[in-house]
RNA sequence: GCCGACGUAGCUCAGUGGUAGAGCAGCGGUUUCGUAAACCGCUGGCCGGGAGUUCGAAUCUCCCCGUCGGCUCCA
């Protein structure tokens, strides 16, 4: 990596201005919104005269004009204006969005602006000194974006670009984008025959093929084992419930837009469940509860259905039918902190097992409009913060970003490409216990309201599986692979021996199969195994049959080694053992 | 839902007004092979759907559906 003379944020922000300068030259009368630097690049939003839109063809033109401006060594000139001067200037320029931004700036603040050629912008800076000082950039794609991200506001035309300290860095970034495309879970999922989505089925609904289903089963088995070990009680609940239940829970009030419409059964209306909490609450309420039973942790791998707008669906990462690894913890006030800490421990252990070791935590606190008493919010926020600190985890506070019914922590993971994914979440709920009038009998013989915590670790199995596929680029670790060992006979003479080995491997609890296309050449068989990302190929020819061994190829490294059957079993046991 | 792009064989893609193509996959045959693609042949398409323009539409126009990149929201 070369070291740029200015930091990348400045470079990218200046690139955004350079792009805007090119746009105002090419599209006189364009209004502009905001143009920040973002992770790996920048964007700028415009409103083009006469409702014009950017198309893909416009980008090369704009890019060429940016290079013209660079060749002129157009400077970035800073000026400072009073608020009134700035307002007057941007009104004169007919830049309504800038006027709006200035109106939000406190009265006494000095306002700085930058000029780059024809482009004059409200901007805090800093910037490079001149346009030629941006070593490498590229425009990526146009997009629509609402002003302030609000769909009641005008839709602006956004252009995304990227800028780097050197051409080599830019090339490396573009290569990284291509690599990300190569490991896109939708592509990998098709190549490895893991899952599919079907127009005939409907948007956002997932078909798990045998390979994907095998992986899912392994994940579920592991998940159930860990939950039992930690004192969770596993439950099953139905997919639909009377609409009345959703009225009591409040979901029809605040979640109705995301719920599928009602269906009528014998004059009663039913709804498909978008969440499991009311069901778990009914289990809690099925009899009187004692403080001796708390904490009560009810867990379920629950398929839920939520309506999502068609434009937001995305492979497995954003679907309409998904499986939450859900749990609800009912506990006393004193138990809240240790329970949250226990969830965090479980998150860390499970994510580590799946190969995610970097966790980032967001703590979201009370929003302006909130249900529940102040005392409960303070108690819950303190419990969350102390639990996170007690585990030595770094966290960031998002003030006012909590749900109306309670504060929460969200846990994000970073994948092999450095991308951030939200998975686990732990949320307090002061709303539903109230609505369902939950109680337990305390050691004082009197009824008390329990604390209720919603939590999920993987988030949804669909999304988590998509993230896993991208993280490993489809080459799942041995314990998760649909096929762990493929027996590859050199010629058909070794089919019998191969089949016998498969049976021994399966008896030992491993997933093994024989390469099932007789007559192909060995090279082709190896290639098929490599492309299917089977972790181990056990080649057996005449020599191995005679010696009772296999010639094992590790498809990730290409390394080969001769092993006896027992050595093979040992190796698999070691590699699939929970670390 | 909104903005833009795209939709041709199972997959990846070529074909821009004149008889629908390639590679891979699939199927049949030959080959029985020592670590990333053997050889020969065959099948496969309402060119996303509908309407229009035209002597003639995969190709031009309009509408719809879907996918992709974004906006918003979120597991």
Short mmCIF file of C-alpha atoms in Angstrom, two decimals, chain A residues 297-492:
data_model
loop_
_atom_site.label_atom_id
_atom_site.label_comp_id
_atom_site.label_asym_id
_atom_site.label_seq_id
_atom_site.Cartn_x
_atom_site.Cartn_y
_atom_site.Cartn_z
CA UNK A 297 -35.27 -19.51 28.88
CA UNK A 298 -37.53 -20.68 26.03
CA UNK A 299 -35.80 -21.24 22.71
CA UNK A 300 -37.00 -22.23 19.28
CA UNK A 301 -35.78 -22.37 15.69
CA UNK A 302 -38.88 -20.66 14.43
CA UNK A 303 -39.85 -20.01 10.83
CA UNK A 304 -41.51 -16.65 10.55
CA UNK A 305 -42.90 -14.66 7.63
CA UNK A 306 -42.64 -10.93 7.17
CA UNK A 307 -43.72 -8.85 4.23
CA UNK A 308 -40.75 -6.98 2.78
CA UNK A 309 -40.97 -4.63 -0.15
CA UNK A 310 -39.92 -6.32 -3.35
CA UNK A 311 -37.03 -3.93 -3.98
CA UNK A 312 -35.38 -4.89 -0.72
CA UNK A 313 -35.20 -8.65 -1.25
CA UNK A 314 -31.67 -9.95 -1.72
CA UNK A 315 -30.76 -13.63 -2.02
CA UNK A 316 -30.69 -15.25 1.41
CA UNK A 317 -29.65 -12.03 3.12
CA UNK A 318 -33.05 -10.41 2.91
CA UNK A 319 -36.05 -12.71 2.52
CA UNK A 320 -39.71 -12.94 3.45
CA UNK A 321 -39.73 -16.37 5.06
CA UNK A 322 -36.91 -17.06 7.47
CA UNK A 323 -35.95 -19.04 10.52
CA UNK A 324 -35.02 -17.14 13.63
CA UNK A 325 -32.90 -18.82 16.27
CA UNK A 326 -35.14 -17.18 18.77
CA UNK A 327 -35.29 -17.27 22.54
CA UNK A 328 -37.12 -15.40 25.26
CA UNK A 329 -35.73 -15.13 28.72
CA UNK A 330 -38.11 -14.43 31.58
CA UNK A 331 -36.23 -13.39 34.69
CA UNK A 332 -36.13 -11.19 37.79
CA UNK A 333 -34.54 -7.77 37.84
CA UNK A 334 -31.47 -9.11 39.63
CA UNK A 335 -31.02 -11.79 36.99
CA UNK A 336 -31.08 -9.40 34.05
CA UNK A 337 -27.38 -8.61 33.96
CA UNK A 338 -26.04 -12.16 34.34
CA UNK A 339 -28.56 -13.36 31.74
CA UNK A 340 -27.35 -10.80 29.20
CA UNK A 341 -23.76 -11.72 30.00
CA UNK A 342 -24.64 -15.37 29.43
CA UNK A 343 -26.09 -14.55 26.03
CA UNK A 344 -22.92 -12.66 25.10
CA UNK A 345 -20.79 -15.65 26.11
CA UNK A 346 -22.91 -17.89 23.93
CA UNK A 347 -22.68 -15.47 21.01
CA UNK A 348 -18.92 -15.34 21.27
CA UNK A 349 -18.58 -19.09 21.51
CA UNK A 350 -20.90 -19.84 18.60
CA UNK A 351 -19.50 -17.17 16.32
CA UNK A 352 -15.99 -18.41 17.08
CA UNK A 353 -17.02 -21.94 16.19
CA UNK A 354 -18.28 -20.68 12.83
CA UNK A 355 -15.04 -18.82 12.20
CA UNK A 356 -16.03 -15.29 13.16
CA UNK A 357 -13.71 -13.91 15.79
CA UNK A 358 -14.25 -10.16 15.44
CA UNK A 359 -17.38 -8.94 17.20
CA UNK A 360 -18.58 -5.34 17.28
CA UNK A 361 -21.30 -4.28 19.65
CA UNK A 362 -23.82 -1.47 19.42
CA UNK A 363 -25.79 -0.48 22.50
CA UNK A 364 -29.02 1.35 21.63
CA UNK A 365 -30.74 3.35 24.34
CA UNK A 366 -34.13 4.84 25.03
CA UNK A 367 -35.81 6.63 22.10
CA UNK A 368 -38.00 9.71 22.47
CA UNK A 369 -41.22 7.70 22.30
CA UNK A 370 -40.97 4.75 24.65
CA UNK A 371 -43.11 2.32 26.60
CA UNK A 372 -42.29 1.33 30.17
CA UNK A 373 -41.22 3.11 33.35
CA UNK A 374 -38.05 5.19 33.54
CA UNK A 375 -36.76 2.97 36.31
CA UNK A 376 -36.97 -0.09 34.08
CA UNK A 377 -35.15 1.62 31.22
CA UNK A 378 -32.36 2.69 33.54
CA UNK A 379 -32.12 -0.78 35.01
CA UNK A 380 -32.05 -2.46 31.60
CA UNK A 381 -29.56 -0.06 30.01
CA UNK A 382 -27.26 -0.45 33.00
CA UNK A 383 -27.59 -4.25 32.84
CA UNK A 384 -26.69 -4.25 29.15
CA UNK A 385 -23.71 -1.97 29.61
CA UNK A 386 -22.34 -3.81 32.64
CA UNK A 387 -22.77 -7.17 30.94
CA UNK A 388 -20.88 -6.01 27.86
CA UNK A 389 -18.12 -4.47 30.00
CA UNK A 390 -17.88 -7.56 32.19
CA UNK A 391 -17.01 -9.54 29.08
CA UNK A 392 -14.33 -7.05 28.10
CA UNK A 393 -16.09 -6.28 24.83
CA UNK A 394 -15.73 -2.98 22.99
CA UNK A 395 -19.02 -1.26 22.30
CA UNK A 396 -20.49 1.84 20.80
CA UNK A 397 -23.55 3.61 22.17
CA UNK A 398 -26.33 4.70 19.81
CA UNK A 399 -28.39 7.10 21.90
CA UNK A 400 -32.12 6.97 21.21
CA UNK A 401 -31.80 4.09 18.75
CA UNK A 402 -33.48 1.50 20.96
CA UNK A 403 -36.89 0.03 20.16
CA UNK A 404 -39.87 1.76 21.76
CA UNK A 405 -40.35 -1.28 23.99
CA UNK A 406 -36.81 -1.53 25.32
CA UNK A 407 -33.04 -0.99 24.91
CA UNK A 408 -30.90 -3.49 23.02
CA UNK A 409 -27.44 -4.56 22.02
CA UNK A 410 -26.73 -5.66 18.46
CA UNK A 411 -23.68 -7.78 17.69
CA UNK A 412 -21.98 -7.46 14.31
CA UNK A 413 -19.43 -9.81 12.82
CA UNK A 414 -16.76 -9.15 10.20
CA UNK A 415 -16.34 -11.70 7.43
CA UNK A 416 -13.24 -12.74 5.50
CA UNK A 417 -13.71 -9.76 3.17
CA UNK A 418 -13.92 -7.32 6.07
CA UNK A 419 -17.64 -6.77 5.58
CA UNK A 420 -19.89 -6.17 8.58
CA UNK A 421 -23.03 -8.21 9.24
CA UNK A 422 -25.58 -7.87 11.97
CA UNK A 423 -26.53 -11.19 13.50
CA UNK A 424 -27.14 -11.40 17.22
CA UNK A 425 -29.39 -9.02 19.09
CA UNK A 426 -30.48 -8.86 22.74
CA UNK A 427 -33.54 -6.72 23.42
CA UNK A 428 -35.41 -5.91 26.60
CA UNK A 429 -39.18 -5.76 26.30
CA UNK A 430 -41.27 -3.70 28.70
CA UNK A 431 -44.31 -3.80 26.45
CA UNK A 432 -45.44 -7.39 26.08
CA UNK A 433 -45.16 -8.48 29.74
CA UNK A 434 -47.48 -5.57 30.49
CA UNK A 435 -49.93 -6.35 27.69
CA UNK A 436 -50.09 -10.03 28.62
CA UNK A 437 -50.04 -9.22 32.33
CA UNK A 438 -47.17 -11.60 33.04
CA UNK A 439 -46.28 -12.36 36.59
CA UNK A 440 -44.47 -14.70 38.90
CA UNK A 441 -44.88 -15.30 42.60
CA UNK A 442 -41.85 -14.01 44.51
CA UNK A 443 -40.36 -15.32 47.71
CA UNK A 444 -42.55 -12.75 49.47
CA UNK A 445 -45.62 -14.62 48.24
CA UNK A 446 -46.69 -11.62 46.15
CA UNK A 447 -47.01 -11.40 42.34
CA UNK A 448 -44.27 -9.57 40.42
CA UNK A 449 -43.79 -8.63 36.79
CA UNK A 450 -40.93 -10.57 35.20
CA UNK A 451 -38.30 -8.99 32.94
CA UNK A 452 -38.54 -10.27 29.39
CA UNK A 453 -35.56 -10.40 27.02
CA UNK A 454 -35.74 -11.31 23.32
CA UNK A 455 -32.53 -12.63 21.86
CA UNK A 456 -31.27 -14.24 18.71
CA UNK A 457 -27.70 -15.31 18.04
CA UNK A 458 -27.44 -16.16 14.36
CA UNK A 459 -30.28 -13.81 13.48
CA UNK A 460 -31.87 -15.93 10.81
CA UNK A 461 -30.58 -19.26 9.55
CA UNK A 462 -31.09 -18.07 5.97
CA UNK A 463 -29.08 -14.90 6.36
CA UNK A 464 -26.42 -16.57 8.49
CA UNK A 465 -26.03 -19.34 5.92
CA UNK A 466 -25.60 -16.70 3.20
CA UNK A 467 -22.95 -14.94 5.28
CA UNK A 468 -21.20 -18.27 5.94
CA UNK A 469 -21.08 -19.07 2.23
CA UNK A 470 -19.54 -15.69 1.46
CA UNK A 471 -17.12 -15.86 4.38
CA UNK A 472 -15.75 -19.21 3.24
CA UNK A 473 -16.36 -18.59 -0.47
CA UNK A 474 -18.28 -21.88 -0.37
CA UNK A 475 -15.34 -23.90 1.03
CA UNK A 476 -17.00 -24.68 4.35
CA UNK A 477 -14.92 -26.12 7.20
CA UNK A 478 -15.02 -29.90 7.49
CA UNK A 479 -17.58 -30.03 10.29
CA UNK A 480 -20.09 -28.09 8.16
CA UNK A 481 -19.41 -29.54 4.71
CA UNK A 482 -22.30 -31.44 3.12
CA UNK A 483 -19.80 -34.09 2.01
CA UNK A 484 -16.71 -34.32 4.18
CA UNK A 485 -14.81 -37.00 2.29
CA UNK A 486 -15.32 -38.13 -1.27
CA UNK A 487 -13.87 -41.50 -2.20
CA UNK A 488 -12.33 -41.30 -5.66
CA UNK A 489 -11.57 -44.67 -7.27
CA UNK A 490 -8.75 -44.45 -9.80
CA UNK A 491 -10.60 -46.93 -11.98
CA UNK A 492 -13.90 -48.75 -11.62
#
